[in-house]
XYZ file of C-alpha atoms in Angstrom:
330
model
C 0.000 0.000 0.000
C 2.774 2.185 0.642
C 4.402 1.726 -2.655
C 1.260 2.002 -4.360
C 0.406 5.358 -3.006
C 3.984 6.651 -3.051
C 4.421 6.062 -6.627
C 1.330 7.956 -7.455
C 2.059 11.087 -4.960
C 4.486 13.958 -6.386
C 8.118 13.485 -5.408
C 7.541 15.821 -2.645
C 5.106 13.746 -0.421
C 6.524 10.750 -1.676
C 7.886 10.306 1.747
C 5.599 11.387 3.587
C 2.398 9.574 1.975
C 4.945 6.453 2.380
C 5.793 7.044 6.298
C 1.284 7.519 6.849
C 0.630 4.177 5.773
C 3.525 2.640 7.343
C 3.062 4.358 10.639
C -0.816 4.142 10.687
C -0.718 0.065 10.039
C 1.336 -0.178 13.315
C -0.558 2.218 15.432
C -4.134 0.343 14.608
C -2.213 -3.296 14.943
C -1.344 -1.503 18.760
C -5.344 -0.424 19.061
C -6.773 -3.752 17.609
C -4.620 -5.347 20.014
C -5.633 -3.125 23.048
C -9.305 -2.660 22.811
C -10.320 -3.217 19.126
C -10.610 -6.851 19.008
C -12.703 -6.911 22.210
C -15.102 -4.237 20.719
C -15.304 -6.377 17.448
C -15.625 -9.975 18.096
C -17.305 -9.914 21.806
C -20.990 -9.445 22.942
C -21.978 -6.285 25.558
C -24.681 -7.563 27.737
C -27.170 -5.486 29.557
C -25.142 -6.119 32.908
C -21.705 -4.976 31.214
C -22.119 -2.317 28.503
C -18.448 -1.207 28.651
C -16.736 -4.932 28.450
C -15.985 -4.848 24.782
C -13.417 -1.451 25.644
C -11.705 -3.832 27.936
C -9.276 -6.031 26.242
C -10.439 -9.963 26.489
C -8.497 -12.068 29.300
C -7.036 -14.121 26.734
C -4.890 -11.015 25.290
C -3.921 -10.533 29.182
C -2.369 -13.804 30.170
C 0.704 -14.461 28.808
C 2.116 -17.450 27.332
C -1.298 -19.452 28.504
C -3.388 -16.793 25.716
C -2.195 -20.001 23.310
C -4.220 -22.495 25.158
C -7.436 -20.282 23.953
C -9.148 -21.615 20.533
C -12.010 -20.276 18.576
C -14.494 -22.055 16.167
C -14.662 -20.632 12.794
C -17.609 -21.602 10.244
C -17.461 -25.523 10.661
C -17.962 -27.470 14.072
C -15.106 -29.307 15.421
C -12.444 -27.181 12.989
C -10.923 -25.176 15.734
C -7.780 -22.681 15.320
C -6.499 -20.811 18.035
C -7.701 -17.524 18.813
C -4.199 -15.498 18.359
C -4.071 -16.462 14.824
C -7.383 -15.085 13.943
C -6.592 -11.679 16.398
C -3.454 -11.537 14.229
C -5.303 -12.206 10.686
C -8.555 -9.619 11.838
C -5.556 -6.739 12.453
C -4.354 -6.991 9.026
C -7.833 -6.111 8.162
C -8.137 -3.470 10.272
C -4.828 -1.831 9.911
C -5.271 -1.889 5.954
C -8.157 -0.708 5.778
C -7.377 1.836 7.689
C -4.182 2.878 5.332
C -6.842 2.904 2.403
C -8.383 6.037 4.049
C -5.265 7.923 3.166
C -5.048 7.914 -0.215
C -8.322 9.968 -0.783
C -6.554 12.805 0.961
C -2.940 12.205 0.226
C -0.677 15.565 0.482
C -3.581 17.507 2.398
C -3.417 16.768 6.167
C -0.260 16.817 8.891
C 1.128 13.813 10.243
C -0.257 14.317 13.716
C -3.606 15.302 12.280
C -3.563 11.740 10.250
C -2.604 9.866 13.317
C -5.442 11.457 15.743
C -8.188 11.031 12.830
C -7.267 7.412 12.380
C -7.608 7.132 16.222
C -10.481 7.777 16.105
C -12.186 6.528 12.901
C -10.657 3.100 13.949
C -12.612 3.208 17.699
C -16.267 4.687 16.019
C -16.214 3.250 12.725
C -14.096 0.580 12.322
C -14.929 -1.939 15.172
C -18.337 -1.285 15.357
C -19.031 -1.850 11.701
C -16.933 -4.520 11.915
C -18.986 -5.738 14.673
C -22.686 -5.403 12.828
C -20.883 -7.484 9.502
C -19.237 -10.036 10.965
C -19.813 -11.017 14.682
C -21.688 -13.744 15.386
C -22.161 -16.723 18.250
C -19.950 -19.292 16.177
C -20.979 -22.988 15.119
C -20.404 -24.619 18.119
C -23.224 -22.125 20.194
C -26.069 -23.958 17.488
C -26.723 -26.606 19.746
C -30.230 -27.271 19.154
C -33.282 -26.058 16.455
C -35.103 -24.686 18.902
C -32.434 -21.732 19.538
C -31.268 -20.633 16.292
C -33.291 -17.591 16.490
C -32.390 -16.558 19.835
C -28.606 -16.807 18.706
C -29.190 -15.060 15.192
C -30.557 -12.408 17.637
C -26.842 -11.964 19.832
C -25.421 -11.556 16.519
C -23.908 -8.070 14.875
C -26.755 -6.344 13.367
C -26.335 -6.630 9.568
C -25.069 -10.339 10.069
C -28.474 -10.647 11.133
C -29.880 -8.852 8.079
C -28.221 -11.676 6.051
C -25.448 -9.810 4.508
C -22.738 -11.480 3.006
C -19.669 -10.162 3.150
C -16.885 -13.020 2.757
C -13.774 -11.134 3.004
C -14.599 -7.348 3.698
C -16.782 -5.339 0.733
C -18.399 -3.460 3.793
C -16.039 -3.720 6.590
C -13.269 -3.184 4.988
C -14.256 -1.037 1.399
C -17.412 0.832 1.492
C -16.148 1.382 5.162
C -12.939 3.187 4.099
C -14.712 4.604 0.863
C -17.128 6.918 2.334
C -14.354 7.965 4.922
C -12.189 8.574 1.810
C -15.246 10.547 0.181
C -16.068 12.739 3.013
C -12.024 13.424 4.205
C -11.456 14.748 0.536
C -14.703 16.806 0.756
C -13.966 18.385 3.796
C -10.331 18.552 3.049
C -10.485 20.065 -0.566
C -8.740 19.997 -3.219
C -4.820 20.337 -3.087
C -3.725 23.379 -3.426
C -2.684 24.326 -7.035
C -4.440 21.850 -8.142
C -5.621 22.239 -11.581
C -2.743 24.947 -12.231
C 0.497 23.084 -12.146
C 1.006 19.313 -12.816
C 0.501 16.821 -10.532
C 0.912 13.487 -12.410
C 2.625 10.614 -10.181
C 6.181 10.636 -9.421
C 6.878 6.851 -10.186
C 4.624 4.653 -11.680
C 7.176 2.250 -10.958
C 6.250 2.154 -7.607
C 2.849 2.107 -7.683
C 2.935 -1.550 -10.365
C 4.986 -2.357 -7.684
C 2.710 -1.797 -4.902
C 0.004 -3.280 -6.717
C 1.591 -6.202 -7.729
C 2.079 -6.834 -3.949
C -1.545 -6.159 -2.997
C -2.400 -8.792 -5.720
C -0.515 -11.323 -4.186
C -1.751 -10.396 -0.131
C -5.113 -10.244 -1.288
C -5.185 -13.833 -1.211
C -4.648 -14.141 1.944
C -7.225 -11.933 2.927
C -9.932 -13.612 1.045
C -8.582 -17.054 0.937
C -7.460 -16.810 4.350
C -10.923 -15.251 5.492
C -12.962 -19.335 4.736
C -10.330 -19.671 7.864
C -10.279 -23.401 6.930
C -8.372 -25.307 4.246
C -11.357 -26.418 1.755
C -13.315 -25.659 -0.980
C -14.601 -22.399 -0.010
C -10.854 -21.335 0.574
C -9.714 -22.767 -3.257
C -13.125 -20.524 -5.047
C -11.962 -17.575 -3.462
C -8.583 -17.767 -3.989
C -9.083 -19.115 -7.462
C -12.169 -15.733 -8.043
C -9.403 -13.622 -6.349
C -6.848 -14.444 -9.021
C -9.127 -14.827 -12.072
C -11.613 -11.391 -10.763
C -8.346 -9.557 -10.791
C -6.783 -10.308 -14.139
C -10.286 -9.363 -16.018
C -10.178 -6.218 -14.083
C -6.720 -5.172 -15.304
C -7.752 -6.229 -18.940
C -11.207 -4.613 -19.275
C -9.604 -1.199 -18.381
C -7.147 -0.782 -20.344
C -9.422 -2.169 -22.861
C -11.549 0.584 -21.992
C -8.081 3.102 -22.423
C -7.512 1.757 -25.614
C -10.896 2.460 -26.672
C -11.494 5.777 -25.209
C -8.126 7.081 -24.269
C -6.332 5.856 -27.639
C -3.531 3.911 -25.585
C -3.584 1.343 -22.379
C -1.590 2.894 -19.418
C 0.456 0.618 -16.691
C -0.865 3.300 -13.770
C -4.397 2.216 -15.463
C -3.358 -1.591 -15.700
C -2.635 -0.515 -11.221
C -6.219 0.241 -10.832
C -7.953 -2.026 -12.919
C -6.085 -4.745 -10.845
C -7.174 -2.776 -7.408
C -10.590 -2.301 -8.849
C -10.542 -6.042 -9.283
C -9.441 -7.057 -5.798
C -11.918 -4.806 -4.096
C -14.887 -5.524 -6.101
C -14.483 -9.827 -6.173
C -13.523 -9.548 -2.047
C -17.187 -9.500 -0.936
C -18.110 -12.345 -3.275
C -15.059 -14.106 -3.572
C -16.443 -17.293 -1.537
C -20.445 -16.836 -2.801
C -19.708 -16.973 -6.531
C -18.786 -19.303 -9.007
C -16.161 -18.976 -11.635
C -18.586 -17.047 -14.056
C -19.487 -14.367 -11.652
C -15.285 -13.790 -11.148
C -15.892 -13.367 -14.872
C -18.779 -10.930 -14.741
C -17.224 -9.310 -11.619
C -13.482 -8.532 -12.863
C -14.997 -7.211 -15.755
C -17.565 -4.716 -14.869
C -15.431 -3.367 -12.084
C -12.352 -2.463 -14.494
C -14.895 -0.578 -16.788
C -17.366 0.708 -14.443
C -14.272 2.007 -12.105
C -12.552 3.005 -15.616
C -15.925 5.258 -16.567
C -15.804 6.800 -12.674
C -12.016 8.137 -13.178
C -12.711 9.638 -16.303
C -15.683 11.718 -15.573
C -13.794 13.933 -12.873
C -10.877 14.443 -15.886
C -13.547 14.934 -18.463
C -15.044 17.870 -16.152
C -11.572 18.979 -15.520
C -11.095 19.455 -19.341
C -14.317 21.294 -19.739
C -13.691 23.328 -17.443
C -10.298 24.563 -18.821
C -12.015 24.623 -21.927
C -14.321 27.087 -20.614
C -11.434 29.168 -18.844
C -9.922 29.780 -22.030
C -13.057 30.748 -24.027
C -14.128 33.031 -21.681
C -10.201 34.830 -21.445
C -10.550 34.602 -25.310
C -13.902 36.740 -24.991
C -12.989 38.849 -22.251
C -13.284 42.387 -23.299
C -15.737 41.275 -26.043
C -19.023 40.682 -27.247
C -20.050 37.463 -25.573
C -22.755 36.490 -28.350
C -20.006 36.339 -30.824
C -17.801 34.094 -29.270
């Protein structure tokens, strides 16, 4: 993530947009570790509303925290509760890093630091909470009390989302963060006025070339078992991916008279983020249908913004060509 946003930065901020994500992943790793597991994956009852804010005995005793184990989607498939703490704090530190992008070269390092504090403790965990907290296998004992356990549940597991590997924890989460920061920030200053292309595109094929290949562990790794839910996403993570990066620069070709290798970045991005949600749920047609339709649907979204931009200048330079004139003429 680092390289991928560095790259795309102006040599300037390079370092700076670099340090952000590399700083903010270990500063929510410390939170989810503190408090932000326990507000994520435990149940407040009426007789102790603030016990998700205290971290979970298991995280408090040493050595013995190994002897703990936690039941993922199957009965009698246990893995020990460190490993999935571990493997939910990649989630929550990346996501958190995505946030940055949307207002790269616009805030202070302190600033960054005390906004991720907090989006992490009232946005993060909680949505995190309502997606994918629920009683585990093991608490379905009997017919009879499926309801009452659906009901302890996070709130929009119990609307019957699915959301295999993070679409809403993890991307619509960080998106409309990312929407409203850049809103409220603005735009950067001289912006529009001086170029502002990336510094290294280098880095960012890099970058995304490494995101390609940790995706799979997110959404592979989130069946949290080694079967056949595990191979489709992996296998829709891979093939999801590699339609993306084709169908936009497709769509460059097309539109933009030449493909692009910072376009051939996003489409592959695009990819990853849009197959995440589904990678477990779909077959190998809807990878098809999903790689795809993000690379030219994300493809259409960029270009609008530039093809405002150019009517804009467009304008500017009419109107300075009329100034001092009569308007109807020109």
């Amino acid at each position: 993530m680092a390289l991928f946003y560095g790259g795309m930065v102006r040599s300037k901020n390079a370092l700076s947009m670099m340090m952000q994500v590399f700083v903010v992943f270990s500063l929510v790793t410390v939170l989810w570790c503190i408090y932000g597991y326990s507000l994520a994956f435990t149940r407040a009852t009426p007789t102790s509303r603030l016990r998700p804010i205290v971290p979970q005995r298991h995280l408090r005793r040493g050595p013995k925290a190994s002897s703990r184990w936690r039941r993922p989607f199957s009965k009698n498939t246990p893995i020990p509760e460190l490993v999935f703490v571990v493997f939910q704090a990649t989630f929550a530190a990346i996501t958190c890093c995505l946030v940055l992008g949307a207002f790269a070269e616009r805030a202070k390092f302190s600033a960054v630091l005390l906004f991720i504090t907090l989006w992490f403790t009232f946005s993060y965990a909680p949505i995190a909470h309502m997606v994918w907290f629920w009683m585990g296998p093991d608490a379905y004992t009997d017919p009879k009390i499926v309801d009452a356990m659906n009901a302890k549940a996070g709130m929009i597991w119990q609307w019957g989302a699915l959301d295999f590997a993070g679409g809403t924890v993890v991307h619509i989460n960080s998106g409309v963060a990312g929407l409203v920061g850049a809103y409220v920030m603005g735009k950067r200053i001289g912006y529009g006025k001086e170029a502002m292309a990336p510094h290294n595109v280098t880095l960012t094929m890099i970058g995304a070339a490494l995101l390609w290949t940790g995706w799979f562990g997110f959404n592979a790794g989130s069946a949290l078992e080694a079967n056949g839910s595990a191979a489709l996403a992996f296998t829709n993570t891979y093939l999801a991916t590699a339609c993306a990066v084709l169908s936009w620069i497709l769509g460059e070709a097309i539109f933009k008279s030449k493909p692009s290798m910072l376009g051939a970045a996003s489409g592959a991005v695009a990819g990853l983020v849009a197959i995440t949600p589904a990678a477990g749920n779909v077959g190998i047609p809807g990878a098809f249908v999903i790689g795809i339709g993000a690379g030219l649907i994300c493809l259409w979204g960029v270009n609008r913004p530039e093809e405002a931009a150019r009517r804009g200048r467009l304008a500017g330079r009419i109107r300075r060509a009329c100034a001092g004139r009569d308007l109807r003429r020109c």
